[in-house]
DNA sequence: ATAGGTCAAGCGAGG
DNA sequence: CCTCGCTTGACCTAT
């Protein structure tokens, strides 16, 4: 049975200032120090508990956690945060709650995470950022498997798609077990970059890293495959873990404005998500977040269990 | 209180 | 050369 999920932000709770994305600028961090980062992080993790409960109350069992939950968590020593113990305790409660109710939690670090970069400082900050996510998932007690994926793109070719992919694979080996066991790659949304086929041949076959199939991106970079073919190939990389796909619609599909970038996501989604008969979980990437998920479920009369 | 500018991170596409 | 888009708005300052 397909679980539908949404990403990072709950609009309904956000209106009440319940969110996991309290962030701070570098200047503020330098001015106010770890104490303020700690306050924000604690509030973020406490609100995560509220959001997960809201999700269960609304029959949603799939959620993406954002990267700001511990502001600057990749640049600071989080064990030094004044509220470190309380933060850990809260994360642990969230993880236990997720286990109890069968909530799948994943994350998708940003487009700045580039393991193929020719610049060592970019690779190092990517590693630091991914390790932060691995640590947070460990603190939550989430599985070290692709069930709780940490998903990124290869994201750049530096003029040579093949050598960049090789660089990516060799830097993959520099990651800890807690990250390697969870890392997945997603097909890119530019023709010059990595299709599902590219990822299969250049990344998965070398490292075993599973492929997240993104429907929308596939329309920009199909590698000569149909949607069904690419989806099936991506699914074949997941072993015994239920695969994840990403679904979004172009803003230009919903608004008649020629100036819109076709890559921009719409607020809501309306088309039926065709999983081509496969049992997968679908992460809905729409600007209206959980509201888009609820609307979609109503529109297509999709039933969901309460657990 | 709100609007508008700015931001921690890298790259490629399009104008 | 500048802006947008991406995982995502939230923060900050001036009105």
XYZ file of C-alpha atoms (C1' of nucleotides) in Angstrom:
337
model
C 0.000 0.000 0.000
C 1.369 3.345 -1.050
C 2.037 5.906 1.645
C 1.776 9.503 0.514
C 4.097 11.966 2.166
C 4.902 15.651 2.212
C 8.061 17.640 2.662
C 9.380 19.489 5.661
C 6.655 22.025 6.335
C 3.138 21.706 7.691
C 1.183 24.754 6.536
C -1.640 24.213 9.005
C 0.631 24.073 12.027
C 3.002 26.628 10.535
C 0.326 29.289 10.938
C 0.559 28.620 14.641
C 4.347 28.907 14.509
C 4.836 25.188 14.849
C 7.693 24.304 12.545
C 11.003 22.484 12.346
C 12.753 25.051 10.174
C 13.822 27.792 12.560
C 17.100 28.941 11.087
C 19.603 31.690 11.622
C 22.010 33.662 9.538
C 25.728 33.316 9.960
C 25.937 36.807 11.426
C 23.338 35.901 14.029
C 25.159 32.708 14.929
C 28.377 34.630 15.407
C 26.591 37.308 17.400
C 24.426 35.146 19.624
C 26.439 31.957 19.699
C 25.586 28.356 20.474
C 23.029 29.231 23.120
C 20.672 30.667 20.541
C 21.269 27.820 18.095
C 20.399 25.496 20.940
C 17.124 27.274 21.699
C 16.052 27.089 18.070
C 17.062 23.453 17.748
C 15.153 22.494 20.874
C 12.030 24.284 19.709
C 12.373 22.628 16.292
C 12.639 19.098 17.655
C 9.769 19.634 20.097
C 7.624 20.872 17.227
C 8.608 17.816 15.208
C 6.815 15.726 17.828
C 3.691 17.841 17.342
C 3.886 17.543 13.573
C 4.251 13.767 13.687
C 1.197 13.519 15.924
C -0.742 15.755 13.544
C 0.313 13.484 10.711
C -1.019 10.395 12.457
C -4.273 12.178 13.286
C -4.615 12.887 9.579
C -3.595 9.477 8.290
C -0.203 10.555 6.951
C 2.657 8.150 7.544
C 5.457 9.572 5.454
C 7.340 12.764 6.237
C 10.489 14.483 5.037
C 12.595 16.188 7.640
C 14.309 19.432 6.634
C 17.954 20.325 7.117
C 17.404 23.294 9.413
C 16.113 21.262 12.349
C 19.435 21.862 14.045
C 20.540 25.234 12.678
C 24.183 25.097 11.596
C 24.253 21.523 12.842
C 26.881 20.692 10.224
C 29.231 23.471 11.285
C 29.062 23.220 15.058
C 29.642 20.481 17.604
C 26.068 19.717 18.533
C 27.116 17.880 21.703
C 28.155 21.291 23.012
C 24.671 22.769 22.709
C 23.347 23.716 26.161
C 20.113 21.829 25.454
C 21.839 18.832 23.909
C 20.319 16.309 26.322
C 16.804 17.672 25.889
C 17.248 17.732 22.116
C 18.382 14.102 22.102
C 15.504 13.057 24.338
C 12.986 14.738 22.051
C 14.487 13.218 18.913
C 14.367 9.825 20.581
C 10.687 10.301 21.407
C 9.973 11.250 17.797
C 11.764 8.169 16.555
C 9.867 5.942 18.938
C 6.583 7.561 17.967
C 7.429 7.000 14.310
C 8.207 3.344 14.961
C 5.030 2.867 16.949
C 2.825 4.289 14.211
C 4.755 3.162 11.175
C 5.763 6.625 10.044
C 8.507 6.636 7.434
C 10.922 9.519 7.887
C 13.403 10.563 5.245
C 15.406 13.639 4.370
C 16.618 15.418 1.273
C 19.672 17.611 1.857
C 19.941 20.500 -0.577
C 21.521 20.957 -3.990
C 24.743 22.094 -2.394
C 25.601 18.551 -1.439
C 27.955 17.618 -4.249
C 30.110 14.555 -3.785
C 31.398 14.896 -7.353
C 32.891 18.340 -6.894
C 36.484 18.926 -7.944
C 36.809 21.206 -4.924
C 37.812 19.464 -1.712
C 36.108 22.078 0.483
C 32.807 21.414 -1.274
C 33.190 17.684 -0.750
C 34.107 18.201 2.893
C 31.111 20.428 3.620
C 28.906 17.899 1.818
C 30.275 15.114 4.008
C 29.765 17.217 7.141
C 26.187 17.979 6.154
C 25.326 14.376 5.351
C 26.951 13.200 8.582
C 24.772 15.634 10.505
C 21.714 13.991 9.008
C 23.045 10.524 9.756
C 23.633 11.564 13.362
C 20.129 13.006 13.721
C 18.610 9.810 12.337
C 20.772 7.742 14.678
C 19.638 9.872 17.617
C 16.064 9.179 16.565
C 16.809 5.477 16.432
C 15.773 5.273 12.786
C 16.962 2.303 10.772
C 20.300 2.326 9.051
C 18.667 1.367 5.798
C 17.139 3.051 2.794
C 13.781 2.869 4.535
C 14.997 6.067 6.196
C 16.766 7.465 3.186
C 19.068 10.428 3.005
C 18.566 11.445 -0.596
C 20.738 13.701 -2.761
C 21.520 14.340 -6.402
C 24.794 13.884 -8.206
C 23.790 17.334 -9.380
C 26.714 18.492 -11.516
C 28.891 17.173 -14.322
C 31.762 19.665 -14.416
C 31.802 19.116 -18.161
C 32.257 15.346 -17.987
C 29.330 13.313 -16.742
C 31.333 10.101 -16.556
C 34.345 11.268 -14.601
C 32.119 13.273 -12.253
C 30.161 10.100 -11.497
C 33.420 8.284 -10.745
C 34.402 11.054 -8.350
C 30.996 10.751 -6.696
C 31.447 7.014 -6.190
C 34.911 7.326 -4.705
C 33.785 10.055 -2.292
C 30.800 7.926 -1.311
C 33.344 5.653 0.371
C 34.461 8.502 2.629
C 31.052 8.577 4.332
C 30.354 6.767 7.577
C 28.305 3.591 7.735
C 25.376 5.589 9.167
C 25.207 7.671 5.989
C 26.260 5.087 3.398
C 23.559 2.715 4.571
C 20.872 5.363 4.006
C 22.090 7.346 1.008
C 20.087 7.378 -2.221
C 20.438 9.317 -5.483
C 17.709 11.024 -7.472
C 17.461 11.635 -11.202
C 18.247 15.212 -12.212
C 15.990 17.686 -14.002
C 18.419 18.853 -16.680
C 19.109 17.062 -19.937
C 22.874 17.375 -19.502
C 22.820 15.636 -16.153
C 21.919 12.236 -14.754
C 18.904 10.287 -15.921
C 17.750 7.133 -14.154
C 19.708 5.154 -16.724
C 22.865 7.173 -16.029
C 22.480 6.694 -12.298
C 21.937 2.988 -12.744
C 25.021 2.511 -14.878
C 27.356 5.048 -13.301
C 26.357 5.063 -9.638
C 24.151 2.165 -8.594
C 26.161 -0.524 -10.377
C 29.352 0.713 -8.685
C 28.082 1.446 -5.191
C 24.720 -0.280 -4.734
C 23.104 3.062 -3.926
C 19.376 2.921 -4.774
C 17.710 5.365 -7.139
C 14.810 7.618 -6.218
C 12.591 8.135 -9.252
C 11.306 11.684 -9.634
C 8.440 11.841 -12.140
C 8.780 15.542 -12.857
C 12.527 15.497 -13.338
C 12.210 12.541 -15.683
C 10.338 14.743 -18.156
C 13.442 16.930 -18.505
C 16.026 14.150 -18.543
C 14.657 10.775 -19.610
C 17.785 8.970 -20.797
C 15.713 7.590 -23.682
C 13.370 5.699 -21.378
C 9.640 5.916 -20.879
C 8.276 6.796 -17.462
C 7.332 3.175 -16.803
C 10.749 1.896 -17.869
C 12.653 4.396 -15.766
C 10.421 3.779 -12.775
C 10.909 0.035 -13.044
C 14.679 0.378 -13.363
C 14.828 2.672 -10.338
C 12.659 0.300 -8.314
C 14.949 -2.606 -9.168
C 17.742 -0.917 -7.190
C 15.996 -1.035 -3.802
C 16.389 -4.659 -2.761
C 13.909 -5.567 -0.039
C 13.210 -1.956 0.966
C 10.028 -0.322 -0.307
C 11.151 2.242 -2.885
C 10.384 5.946 -2.739
C 9.389 8.113 -5.664
C 8.984 11.874 -5.810
C 5.979 13.445 -7.437
C 5.357 17.066 -8.368
C 3.675 19.001 -11.132
C 4.930 21.994 -13.036
C 3.551 25.337 -12.000
C 3.037 26.053 -15.710
C 0.545 23.184 -15.850
C -1.712 25.081 -13.476
C -1.165 28.692 -14.474
C -1.142 30.268 -17.906
C 1.950 32.375 -17.714
C 4.578 31.874 -20.378
C 7.294 33.307 -18.215
C 7.088 30.516 -15.673
C 10.046 28.228 -15.371
C 8.675 24.769 -16.171
C 10.820 23.327 -13.389
C 9.005 25.296 -10.702
C 6.611 23.233 -8.611
C 2.890 23.920 -8.408
C 1.005 24.586 -5.182
C -1.334 21.635 -5.664
C -1.318 18.483 -7.767
C -4.255 17.139 -9.730
C -3.148 14.325 -12.032
C -3.351 10.765 -10.788
C 0.020 9.426 -9.705
C 0.631 6.294 -11.728
C 2.843 3.866 -9.822
C 2.542 1.429 -12.723
C 1.436 -1.321 -10.393
C 4.436 -1.129 -8.078
C 4.241 -0.865 -4.318
C 6.096 2.333 -3.558
C 5.864 5.306 -1.206
C 5.310 8.640 -2.911
C 6.714 11.894 -1.616
C 4.552 14.744 -2.882
C 6.551 17.893 -3.553
C 4.009 20.675 -3.788
C 4.174 24.169 -2.413
C 0.964 23.722 -0.454
C 2.546 20.804 1.365
C 0.165 18.682 3.464
C -2.798 20.625 2.088
C -1.872 19.414 -1.382
C -1.701 15.850 -0.091
C -5.126 16.078 1.564
C -6.643 17.653 -1.561
C -5.124 14.992 -3.757
C -6.449 12.225 -1.547
C -9.949 13.697 -1.727
C -9.819 14.402 -5.432
C -8.955 10.811 -6.280
C -10.940 9.283 -3.430
C -7.897 7.543 -2.032
C -8.575 5.640 1.144
C -6.107 5.495 3.963
C -5.836 3.442 7.096
C -5.585 4.832 10.590
C -2.892 3.248 12.658
C 2.621 44.784 12.046
C 4.083 44.163 7.584
C 6.722 44.544 3.392
C 10.789 43.906 1.072
C 15.479 42.594 0.912
C 18.733 39.093 2.224
C 20.653 34.688 3.157
C 24.205 29.301 4.621
C 25.350 26.080 0.691
C 26.914 25.026 -5.854
C 25.740 24.445 -10.223
C 23.599 24.967 -14.839
C 20.082 26.976 -17.881
C 17.983 30.786 -19.930
C 17.502 35.571 -21.057
C 26.317 38.939 -16.673
C 22.198 38.344 -13.954
C 18.392 35.604 -12.181
C 16.012 31.572 -11.228
C 15.346 26.940 -9.554
C 16.388 23.401 -6.562
C 15.286 20.314 -0.471
C 12.850 25.053 1.800
C 11.254 29.701 3.535
C 12.738 32.274 7.548
C 15.423 35.892 9.185
C 16.382 40.761 9.536
C 15.775 45.590 8.832
C 13.251 49.516 7.636
C 9.112 51.492 7.399
